[in-house]
Amino acid sequence: MLSEIDKTCIDIIGVFENGKPGVYGHLVAVSGDAGGLSGGLLMASMNSGNLGKLMRAYSDAGGMQISEEEIQQTEAMDPSQNTDRTIREMFAQAAKDPIMQEVQDDFFYEEFLIPAYNWCAKRNFVEPLTRCVAFDGIVHGKFYGAKGFATTTPGTLPERAWVSEYLRRRR
């Protein structure tokens, strides 16, 4: 399912999110990070609702038994849940399961990589670096919206100029 370009993009973003590629179990809450408690291959965040979506997908895929109440806790997007010990332990246990790793691959592909590729295709942007940059922006959560980097970076620029300007603004 994943092309070599997909895998490379995921590995690059994984290095920035987890320090190295292929880390499925890392779970962190960084002070000042708007995402709150985040975990997995590319750091699905509690405050965005993505950690909850990931845990529900894992449960639905036949992973370890998680009660509906526990799933709803991870879906609540409630910052007070960022320090919940039960959620942390549940994720740490699930992260060791090959089902969770497969679910994460599918989840990040569908939720982030496909939208990045579609965004690039609409602009006739075809270079792998551009796809990775768009993918990173979507994973990071500041790509779309009125103040998003994709919105504020002129879309009329040629592809390489767009990437340079986007990265300048993101820094």
Short mmCIF file of N, CA and C in Angstrom, two decimals:
data_model
loop_
_atom_site.label_atom_id
_atom_site.label_comp_id
_atom_site.label_asym_id
_atom_site.label_seq_id
_atom_site.Cartn_x
_atom_site.Cartn_y
_atom_site.Cartn_z
N MET A 1 0.82 -1.20 0.00
CA MET A 1 0.00 0.00 0.00
C MET A 1 0.86 1.26 0.00
N LEU A 2 1.88 1.32 0.85
CA LEU A 2 2.74 2.50 0.91
C LEU A 2 3.84 2.42 -0.15
N SER A 3 4.01 3.50 -0.89
CA SER A 3 5.10 3.57 -1.85
C SER A 3 6.39 3.89 -1.10
N GLU A 4 7.50 3.83 -1.81
CA GLU A 4 8.79 4.19 -1.19
C GLU A 4 8.79 5.66 -0.78
N ILE A 5 8.15 6.51 -1.59
CA ILE A 5 8.05 7.94 -1.23
C ILE A 5 7.23 8.09 0.04
N ASP A 6 6.10 7.37 0.14
CA ASP A 6 5.28 7.41 1.36
C ASP A 6 6.12 7.03 2.58
N LYS A 7 6.82 5.92 2.47
CA LYS A 7 7.63 5.43 3.59
C LYS A 7 8.70 6.44 3.98
N THR A 8 9.32 7.04 2.97
CA THR A 8 10.36 8.03 3.25
C THR A 8 9.77 9.25 3.96
N CYS A 9 8.63 9.73 3.48
CA CYS A 9 7.97 10.87 4.13
C CYS A 9 7.64 10.54 5.58
N ILE A 10 7.07 9.37 5.80
CA ILE A 10 6.72 8.95 7.15
C ILE A 10 7.97 8.86 8.03
N ASP A 11 9.06 8.32 7.49
CA ASP A 11 10.30 8.22 8.26
C ASP A 11 10.87 9.60 8.59
N ILE A 12 10.83 10.51 7.63
CA ILE A 12 11.36 11.86 7.88
C ILE A 12 10.56 12.54 8.98
N ILE A 13 9.25 12.52 8.87
CA ILE A 13 8.41 13.16 9.88
C ILE A 13 8.56 12.42 11.22
N GLY A 14 8.70 11.10 11.17
CA GLY A 14 8.91 10.32 12.39
C GLY A 14 10.15 10.75 13.15
N VAL A 15 11.21 11.09 12.43
CA VAL A 15 12.45 11.56 13.07
C VAL A 15 12.18 12.86 13.83
N PHE A 16 11.44 13.77 13.20
CA PHE A 16 11.15 15.03 13.87
C PHE A 16 10.17 14.86 15.03
N GLU A 17 9.24 13.93 14.92
CA GLU A 17 8.25 13.74 15.97
C GLU A 17 8.75 12.86 17.12
N ASN A 18 9.58 11.86 16.82
CA ASN A 18 10.00 10.87 17.83
C ASN A 18 11.50 10.73 18.01
N GLY A 19 12.29 11.43 17.22
CA GLY A 19 13.73 11.31 17.33
C GLY A 19 14.33 10.26 16.42
N LYS A 20 13.50 9.34 15.94
CA LYS A 20 13.94 8.32 14.99
C LYS A 20 12.71 7.75 14.30
N PRO A 21 12.88 7.13 13.15
CA PRO A 21 11.72 6.59 12.43
C PRO A 21 11.21 5.29 13.06
N GLY A 22 9.95 4.98 12.78
CA GLY A 22 9.39 3.69 13.17
C GLY A 22 9.09 3.51 14.64
N VAL A 23 8.88 4.60 15.38
CA VAL A 23 8.56 4.51 16.80
C VAL A 23 7.05 4.56 16.95
N TYR A 24 6.45 3.42 17.27
CA TYR A 24 4.99 3.33 17.35
C TYR A 24 4.45 3.60 18.74
N GLY A 25 5.27 3.53 19.76
CA GLY A 25 4.76 3.56 21.12
C GLY A 25 5.03 4.80 21.93
N HIS A 26 5.77 5.71 21.40
CA HIS A 26 6.13 6.91 22.15
C HIS A 26 4.88 7.70 22.52
N LEU A 27 4.74 8.12 23.76
CA LEU A 27 3.60 8.91 24.22
C LEU A 27 4.14 10.03 25.08
N VAL A 28 3.86 11.26 24.70
CA VAL A 28 4.41 12.40 25.43
C VAL A 28 3.38 13.51 25.59
N ALA A 29 3.60 14.33 26.57
CA ALA A 29 2.87 15.58 26.74
C ALA A 29 3.94 16.64 26.99
N VAL A 30 4.11 17.53 26.05
CA VAL A 30 5.13 18.57 26.15
C VAL A 30 4.46 19.86 26.61
N SER A 31 5.00 20.45 27.65
CA SER A 31 4.45 21.69 28.17
C SER A 31 4.41 22.75 27.06
N GLY A 32 3.26 23.37 26.90
CA GLY A 32 3.12 24.41 25.89
C GLY A 32 2.73 23.91 24.51
N ASP A 33 2.70 22.61 24.31
CA ASP A 33 2.31 22.04 23.02
C ASP A 33 0.79 22.02 22.96
N ALA A 34 0.23 22.69 21.96
CA ALA A 34 -1.23 22.79 21.83
C ALA A 34 -1.89 21.44 21.63
N GLY A 35 -1.13 20.46 21.15
CA GLY A 35 -1.70 19.13 20.91
C GLY A 35 -1.96 18.35 22.18
N GLY A 36 -1.31 18.72 23.27
CA GLY A 36 -1.47 17.97 24.51
C GLY A 36 -0.82 16.61 24.41
N LEU A 37 -1.38 15.64 25.11
CA LEU A 37 -0.85 14.29 25.10
C LEU A 37 -0.87 13.76 23.67
N SER A 38 0.27 13.30 23.20
CA SER A 38 0.39 12.83 21.82
C SER A 38 1.15 11.53 21.79
N GLY A 39 0.81 10.68 20.83
CA GLY A 39 1.49 9.40 20.78
C GLY A 39 1.42 8.74 19.43
N GLY A 40 2.31 7.78 19.29
CA GLY A 40 2.32 6.96 18.10
C GLY A 40 3.36 7.36 17.10
N LEU A 41 3.28 6.73 15.98
CA LEU A 41 4.25 6.88 14.89
C LEU A 41 4.50 8.34 14.53
N LEU A 42 3.44 9.14 14.44
CA LEU A 42 3.58 10.55 14.06
C LEU A 42 2.88 11.48 15.04
N MET A 43 2.74 11.02 16.27
CA MET A 43 2.23 11.83 17.36
C MET A 43 0.79 12.32 17.14
N ALA A 44 -0.15 11.39 17.14
CA ALA A 44 -1.56 11.75 17.14
C ALA A 44 -1.86 12.43 18.46
N SER A 45 -2.51 13.59 18.42
CA SER A 45 -2.68 14.36 19.66
C SER A 45 -4.07 14.21 20.26
N MET A 46 -4.09 14.24 21.57
CA MET A 46 -5.34 14.15 22.32
C MET A 46 -6.21 15.37 22.03
N ASN A 47 -5.63 16.57 22.07
CA ASN A 47 -6.42 17.78 21.95
C ASN A 47 -7.00 17.98 20.56
N SER A 48 -6.44 17.35 19.53
CA SER A 48 -7.01 17.44 18.18
C SER A 48 -8.09 16.39 17.96
N GLY A 49 -8.13 15.39 18.84
CA GLY A 49 -9.06 14.29 18.68
C GLY A 49 -8.45 13.10 17.95
N ASN A 50 -7.26 13.26 17.41
CA ASN A 50 -6.65 12.19 16.63
C ASN A 50 -6.20 11.00 17.47
N LEU A 51 -5.78 11.23 18.71
CA LEU A 51 -5.40 10.11 19.56
C LEU A 51 -6.63 9.25 19.85
N GLY A 52 -7.76 9.90 20.09
CA GLY A 52 -9.00 9.16 20.30
C GLY A 52 -9.43 8.39 19.07
N LYS A 53 -9.33 9.01 17.88
CA LYS A 53 -9.66 8.31 16.64
C LYS A 53 -8.77 7.09 16.45
N LEU A 54 -7.49 7.25 16.77
CA LEU A 54 -6.53 6.16 16.63
C LEU A 54 -6.88 5.01 17.59
N MET A 55 -7.20 5.33 18.83
CA MET A 55 -7.53 4.29 19.80
C MET A 55 -8.84 3.59 19.41
N ARG A 56 -9.81 4.32 18.89
CA ARG A 56 -11.06 3.69 18.44
C ARG A 56 -10.78 2.76 17.26
N ALA A 57 -9.97 3.23 16.30
CA ALA A 57 -9.64 2.40 15.13
C ALA A 57 -8.93 1.12 15.58
N TYR A 58 -8.05 1.24 16.56
CA TYR A 58 -7.35 0.08 17.10
C TYR A 58 -8.32 -0.90 17.74
N SER A 59 -9.21 -0.39 18.55
CA SER A 59 -10.20 -1.24 19.21
C SER A 59 -11.10 -1.92 18.17
N ASP A 60 -11.54 -1.16 17.17
CA ASP A 60 -12.40 -1.70 16.12
C ASP A 60 -11.69 -2.75 15.27
N ALA A 61 -10.38 -2.65 15.18
CA ALA A 61 -9.59 -3.60 14.37
C ALA A 61 -9.32 -4.91 15.11
N GLY A 62 -9.81 -5.03 16.32
CA GLY A 62 -9.61 -6.27 17.06
C GLY A 62 -8.43 -6.24 18.00
N GLY A 63 -7.94 -5.04 18.30
CA GLY A 63 -6.85 -4.92 19.26
C GLY A 63 -7.33 -5.24 20.67
N MET A 64 -6.53 -4.92 21.66
CA MET A 64 -6.91 -5.26 23.03
C MET A 64 -8.27 -4.65 23.36
N GLN A 65 -8.94 -5.28 24.27
CA GLN A 65 -10.27 -4.82 24.66
C GLN A 65 -10.15 -3.49 25.42
N ILE A 66 -10.82 -2.50 24.88
CA ILE A 66 -10.87 -1.18 25.50
C ILE A 66 -12.34 -0.86 25.66
N SER A 67 -12.73 -0.45 26.85
CA SER A 67 -14.14 -0.16 27.08
C SER A 67 -14.55 1.09 26.31
N GLU A 68 -15.83 1.18 26.05
CA GLU A 68 -16.36 2.37 25.37
C GLU A 68 -16.06 3.62 26.19
N GLU A 69 -16.13 3.52 27.50
CA GLU A 69 -15.83 4.65 28.37
C GLU A 69 -14.37 5.11 28.19
N GLU A 70 -13.45 4.16 28.13
CA GLU A 70 -12.03 4.50 27.94
C GLU A 70 -11.81 5.13 26.56
N ILE A 71 -12.46 4.59 25.54
CA ILE A 71 -12.35 5.16 24.20
C ILE A 71 -12.86 6.60 24.21
N GLN A 72 -14.01 6.80 24.85
CA GLN A 72 -14.58 8.15 24.90
C GLN A 72 -13.67 9.12 25.66
N GLN A 73 -12.95 8.61 26.65
CA GLN A 73 -11.99 9.45 27.37
C GLN A 73 -10.91 9.97 26.41
N THR A 74 -10.41 9.09 25.54
CA THR A 74 -9.35 9.52 24.62
C THR A 74 -9.90 10.41 23.51
N GLU A 75 -11.21 10.31 23.26
CA GLU A 75 -11.83 11.13 22.21
C GLU A 75 -12.32 12.49 22.73
N ALA A 76 -12.32 12.68 24.03
CA ALA A 76 -12.95 13.85 24.64
C ALA A 76 -12.27 15.17 24.30
N MET A 77 -11.04 15.14 23.87
CA MET A 77 -10.27 16.37 23.60
C MET A 77 -10.27 17.29 24.83
N ASP A 78 -10.17 16.66 25.98
CA ASP A 78 -10.19 17.35 27.26
C ASP A 78 -8.76 17.44 27.78
N PRO A 79 -8.20 18.65 27.85
CA PRO A 79 -6.81 18.79 28.31
C PRO A 79 -6.53 18.17 29.67
N SER A 80 -7.55 18.05 30.51
CA SER A 80 -7.31 17.43 31.83
C SER A 80 -6.96 15.95 31.68
N GLN A 81 -7.31 15.34 30.55
CA GLN A 81 -6.99 13.93 30.31
C GLN A 81 -5.52 13.72 29.94
N ASN A 82 -4.81 14.79 29.64
CA ASN A 82 -3.41 14.68 29.20
C ASN A 82 -2.50 14.04 30.24
N THR A 83 -2.90 14.06 31.48
CA THR A 83 -2.07 13.47 32.53
C THR A 83 -2.69 12.19 33.10
N ASP A 84 -3.75 11.71 32.48
CA ASP A 84 -4.44 10.52 32.97
C ASP A 84 -3.55 9.29 32.85
N ARG A 85 -3.28 8.68 33.98
CA ARG A 85 -2.38 7.51 34.03
C ARG A 85 -2.96 6.31 33.28
N THR A 86 -4.27 6.12 33.36
CA THR A 86 -4.93 4.99 32.70
C THR A 86 -4.75 5.08 31.18
N ILE A 87 -4.94 6.28 30.64
CA ILE A 87 -4.78 6.47 29.19
C ILE A 87 -3.34 6.18 28.79
N ARG A 88 -2.41 6.67 29.56
CA ARG A 88 -0.99 6.44 29.25
C ARG A 88 -0.65 4.94 29.27
N GLU A 89 -1.12 4.24 30.29
CA GLU A 89 -0.84 2.81 30.40
C GLU A 89 -1.53 2.03 29.27
N MET A 90 -2.76 2.42 28.95
CA MET A 90 -3.50 1.77 27.87
C MET A 90 -2.75 1.93 26.55
N PHE A 91 -2.29 3.14 26.27
CA PHE A 91 -1.58 3.37 25.02
C PHE A 91 -0.25 2.62 25.00
N ALA A 92 0.47 2.64 26.11
CA ALA A 92 1.76 1.94 26.17
C ALA A 92 1.58 0.45 25.90
N GLN A 93 0.53 -0.14 26.44
CA GLN A 93 0.26 -1.56 26.20
C GLN A 93 -0.15 -1.80 24.75
N ALA A 94 -1.03 -0.96 24.23
CA ALA A 94 -1.50 -1.11 22.84
C ALA A 94 -0.35 -0.94 21.85
N ALA A 95 0.58 -0.07 22.15
CA ALA A 95 1.67 0.23 21.22
C ALA A 95 2.54 -0.98 20.90
N LYS A 96 2.55 -1.96 21.79
CA LYS A 96 3.35 -3.17 21.57
C LYS A 96 2.67 -4.16 20.64
N ASP A 97 1.39 -3.95 20.38
CA ASP A 97 0.58 -4.87 19.61
C ASP A 97 0.78 -4.63 18.11
N PRO A 98 1.13 -5.65 17.33
CA PRO A 98 1.27 -5.48 15.87
C PRO A 98 0.00 -4.94 15.21
N ILE A 99 -1.16 -5.23 15.80
CA ILE A 99 -2.41 -4.68 15.25
C ILE A 99 -2.39 -3.15 15.35
N MET A 100 -1.93 -2.63 16.48
CA MET A 100 -1.86 -1.18 16.66
C MET A 100 -0.88 -0.56 15.66
N GLN A 101 0.22 -1.24 15.41
CA GLN A 101 1.19 -0.71 14.45
C GLN A 101 0.59 -0.65 13.05
N GLU A 102 -0.14 -1.68 12.67
CA GLU A 102 -0.80 -1.68 11.36
C GLU A 102 -1.89 -0.60 11.30
N VAL A 103 -2.64 -0.45 12.38
CA VAL A 103 -3.67 0.58 12.45
C VAL A 103 -3.04 1.96 12.31
N GLN A 104 -1.90 2.18 12.97
CA GLN A 104 -1.23 3.47 12.85
C GLN A 104 -0.79 3.74 11.41
N ASP A 105 -0.22 2.74 10.76
CA ASP A 105 0.18 2.92 9.36
C ASP A 105 -1.02 3.37 8.53
N ASP A 106 -2.12 2.66 8.67
CA ASP A 106 -3.33 2.99 7.90
C ASP A 106 -3.89 4.36 8.29
N PHE A 107 -3.92 4.63 9.59
CA PHE A 107 -4.48 5.88 10.09
C PHE A 107 -3.72 7.09 9.55
N PHE A 108 -2.41 7.07 9.69
CA PHE A 108 -1.64 8.23 9.24
C PHE A 108 -1.65 8.37 7.72
N TYR A 109 -1.72 7.26 7.03
CA TYR A 109 -1.83 7.29 5.57
C TYR A 109 -3.15 7.96 5.16
N GLU A 110 -4.24 7.49 5.73
CA GLU A 110 -5.57 8.00 5.34
C GLU A 110 -5.81 9.43 5.83
N GLU A 111 -5.45 9.70 7.07
CA GLU A 111 -5.77 11.00 7.69
C GLU A 111 -4.84 12.13 7.27
N PHE A 112 -3.61 11.80 6.91
CA PHE A 112 -2.63 12.86 6.68
C PHE A 112 -1.93 12.78 5.32
N LEU A 113 -1.46 11.59 4.95
CA LEU A 113 -0.70 11.47 3.71
C LEU A 113 -1.58 11.67 2.48
N ILE A 114 -2.73 11.02 2.43
CA ILE A 114 -3.64 11.18 1.28
C ILE A 114 -4.08 12.65 1.12
N PRO A 115 -4.50 13.33 2.19
CA PRO A 115 -4.84 14.75 2.03
C PRO A 115 -3.66 15.59 1.52
N ALA A 116 -2.45 15.28 1.96
CA ALA A 116 -1.29 16.02 1.48
C ALA A 116 -1.09 15.79 -0.01
N TYR A 117 -1.19 14.55 -0.43
CA TYR A 117 -1.04 14.25 -1.85
C TYR A 117 -2.14 14.89 -2.68
N ASN A 118 -3.37 14.89 -2.17
CA ASN A 118 -4.47 15.52 -2.89
C ASN A 118 -4.26 17.03 -3.01
N TRP A 119 -3.79 17.64 -1.93
CA TRP A 119 -3.51 19.07 -1.95
C TRP A 119 -2.46 19.38 -3.01
N CYS A 120 -1.40 18.59 -3.05
CA CYS A 120 -0.34 18.79 -4.05
C CYS A 120 -0.87 18.58 -5.47
N ALA A 121 -1.67 17.55 -5.65
CA ALA A 121 -2.20 17.23 -6.99
C ALA A 121 -3.05 18.38 -7.53
N LYS A 122 -3.82 19.03 -6.68
CA LYS A 122 -4.65 20.16 -7.11
C LYS A 122 -3.80 21.31 -7.66
N ARG A 123 -2.57 21.39 -7.21
CA ARG A 123 -1.67 22.47 -7.62
C ARG A 123 -0.63 22.00 -8.65
N ASN A 124 -0.76 20.76 -9.07
CA ASN A 124 0.20 20.15 -9.99
C ASN A 124 1.61 20.13 -9.40
N PHE A 125 1.70 19.99 -8.09
CA PHE A 125 2.98 19.84 -7.40
C PHE A 125 3.27 18.34 -7.36
N VAL A 126 4.41 17.93 -7.89
CA VAL A 126 4.68 16.50 -8.05
C VAL A 126 5.98 16.02 -7.39
N GLU A 127 6.79 16.92 -6.91
CA GLU A 127 8.08 16.50 -6.35
C GLU A 127 7.90 15.87 -4.97
N PRO A 128 8.65 14.81 -4.70
CA PRO A 128 8.53 14.13 -3.40
C PRO A 128 8.74 15.06 -2.20
N LEU A 129 9.67 16.00 -2.30
CA LEU A 129 9.90 16.91 -1.18
C LEU A 129 8.66 17.73 -0.90
N THR A 130 7.99 18.18 -1.93
CA THR A 130 6.77 18.97 -1.74
C THR A 130 5.72 18.15 -1.02
N ARG A 131 5.59 16.89 -1.41
CA ARG A 131 4.63 16.00 -0.75
C ARG A 131 4.98 15.85 0.73
N CYS A 132 6.26 15.68 1.02
CA CYS A 132 6.68 15.52 2.42
C CYS A 132 6.42 16.80 3.22
N VAL A 133 6.67 17.94 2.60
CA VAL A 133 6.44 19.22 3.28
C VAL A 133 4.96 19.40 3.59
N ALA A 134 4.10 19.12 2.60
CA ALA A 134 2.65 19.23 2.83
C ALA A 134 2.22 18.22 3.91
N PHE A 135 2.73 17.02 3.85
CA PHE A 135 2.42 15.98 4.83
C PHE A 135 2.81 16.44 6.23
N ASP A 136 4.01 16.98 6.37
CA ASP A 136 4.45 17.47 7.66
C ASP A 136 3.52 18.56 8.18
N GLY A 137 3.13 19.46 7.29
CA GLY A 137 2.23 20.54 7.70
C GLY A 137 0.90 20.03 8.21
N ILE A 138 0.37 19.01 7.54
CA ILE A 138 -0.92 18.46 7.96
C ILE A 138 -0.77 17.71 9.27
N VAL A 139 0.29 16.93 9.42
CA VAL A 139 0.55 16.23 10.68
C VAL A 139 0.69 17.23 11.82
N HIS A 140 1.40 18.31 11.56
CA HIS A 140 1.69 19.31 12.57
C HIS A 140 0.45 20.10 12.97
N GLY A 141 -0.53 20.14 12.07
CA GLY A 141 -1.80 20.78 12.41
C GLY A 141 -1.90 22.24 12.07
N LYS A 142 -0.92 22.80 11.40
CA LYS A 142 -0.98 24.23 11.08
C LYS A 142 -0.92 24.45 9.57
N PHE A 143 -1.50 23.54 8.83
CA PHE A 143 -1.42 23.63 7.37
C PHE A 143 -2.60 24.39 6.79
N TYR A 144 -3.81 24.08 7.25
CA TYR A 144 -5.02 24.69 6.74
C TYR A 144 -5.49 25.83 7.63
N GLY A 145 -6.59 26.42 7.28
CA GLY A 145 -7.20 27.46 8.09
C GLY A 145 -6.74 28.84 7.69
N ALA A 146 -7.38 29.83 8.26
CA ALA A 146 -7.11 31.22 7.89
C ALA A 146 -5.66 31.61 8.10
N LYS A 147 -5.02 31.04 9.12
CA LYS A 147 -3.63 31.38 9.40
C LYS A 147 -2.68 30.23 9.10
N GLY A 148 -3.20 29.21 8.43
CA GLY A 148 -2.37 28.05 8.10
C GLY A 148 -1.30 28.39 7.09
N PHE A 149 -0.20 27.65 7.15
CA PHE A 149 0.92 27.94 6.25
C PHE A 149 0.55 27.75 4.79
N ALA A 150 -0.29 26.77 4.48
CA ALA A 150 -0.70 26.56 3.09
C ALA A 150 -1.55 27.71 2.59
N THR A 151 -2.36 28.27 3.47
CA THR A 151 -3.25 29.37 3.10
C THR A 151 -2.47 30.67 2.93
N THR A 152 -1.49 30.90 3.77
CA THR A 152 -0.78 32.17 3.74
C THR A 152 0.43 32.18 2.80
N THR A 153 0.79 31.02 2.28
CA THR A 153 1.88 30.95 1.31
C THR A 153 1.26 31.04 -0.08
N PRO A 154 1.67 32.02 -0.89
CA PRO A 154 1.04 32.20 -2.20
C PRO A 154 1.05 30.93 -3.05
N GLY A 155 -0.13 30.48 -3.44
CA GLY A 155 -0.28 29.27 -4.23
C GLY A 155 0.08 29.44 -5.69
N THR A 156 0.35 30.66 -6.09
CA THR A 156 0.69 30.93 -7.48
C THR A 156 2.18 30.76 -7.77
N LEU A 157 2.95 30.50 -6.74
CA LEU A 157 4.40 30.33 -6.92
C LEU A 157 4.68 29.01 -7.62
N PRO A 158 5.78 28.96 -8.39
CA PRO A 158 6.21 27.65 -8.92
C PRO A 158 6.52 26.72 -7.74
N GLU A 159 6.48 25.43 -7.97
CA GLU A 159 6.56 24.44 -6.90
C GLU A 159 7.76 24.63 -5.97
N ARG A 160 8.96 24.71 -6.51
CA ARG A 160 10.14 24.82 -5.63
C ARG A 160 10.16 26.14 -4.87
N ALA A 161 9.69 27.20 -5.51
CA ALA A 161 9.61 28.50 -4.83
C ALA A 161 8.58 28.42 -3.70
N TRP A 162 7.47 27.70 -3.95
CA TRP A 162 6.45 27.55 -2.92
C TRP A 162 7.03 26.82 -1.71
N VAL A 163 7.75 25.74 -1.95
CA VAL A 163 8.35 24.97 -0.85
C VAL A 163 9.29 25.87 -0.05
N SER A 164 10.15 26.62 -0.73
CA SER A 164 11.08 27.50 -0.04
C SER A 164 10.35 28.55 0.80
N GLU A 165 9.34 29.15 0.23
CA GLU A 165 8.58 30.18 0.96
C GLU A 165 7.80 29.56 2.12
N TYR A 166 7.20 28.41 1.88
CA TYR A 166 6.47 27.72 2.95
C TYR A 166 7.40 27.43 4.13
N LEU A 167 8.57 26.85 3.82
CA LEU A 167 9.51 26.51 4.90
C LEU A 167 10.02 27.75 5.61
N ARG A 168 10.22 28.83 4.88
CA ARG A 168 10.64 30.09 5.51
C ARG A 168 9.58 30.55 6.50
N ARG A 169 8.32 30.51 6.10
CA ARG A 169 7.23 30.96 6.97
C ARG A 169 7.06 30.01 8.16
N ARG A 170 7.24 28.72 7.93
CA ARG A 170 7.06 27.75 9.01
C ARG A 170 8.14 27.89 10.08
N ARG A 171 9.35 28.21 9.65
CA ARG A 171 10.43 28.41 10.64
C ARG A 171 10.10 29.58 11.53
#
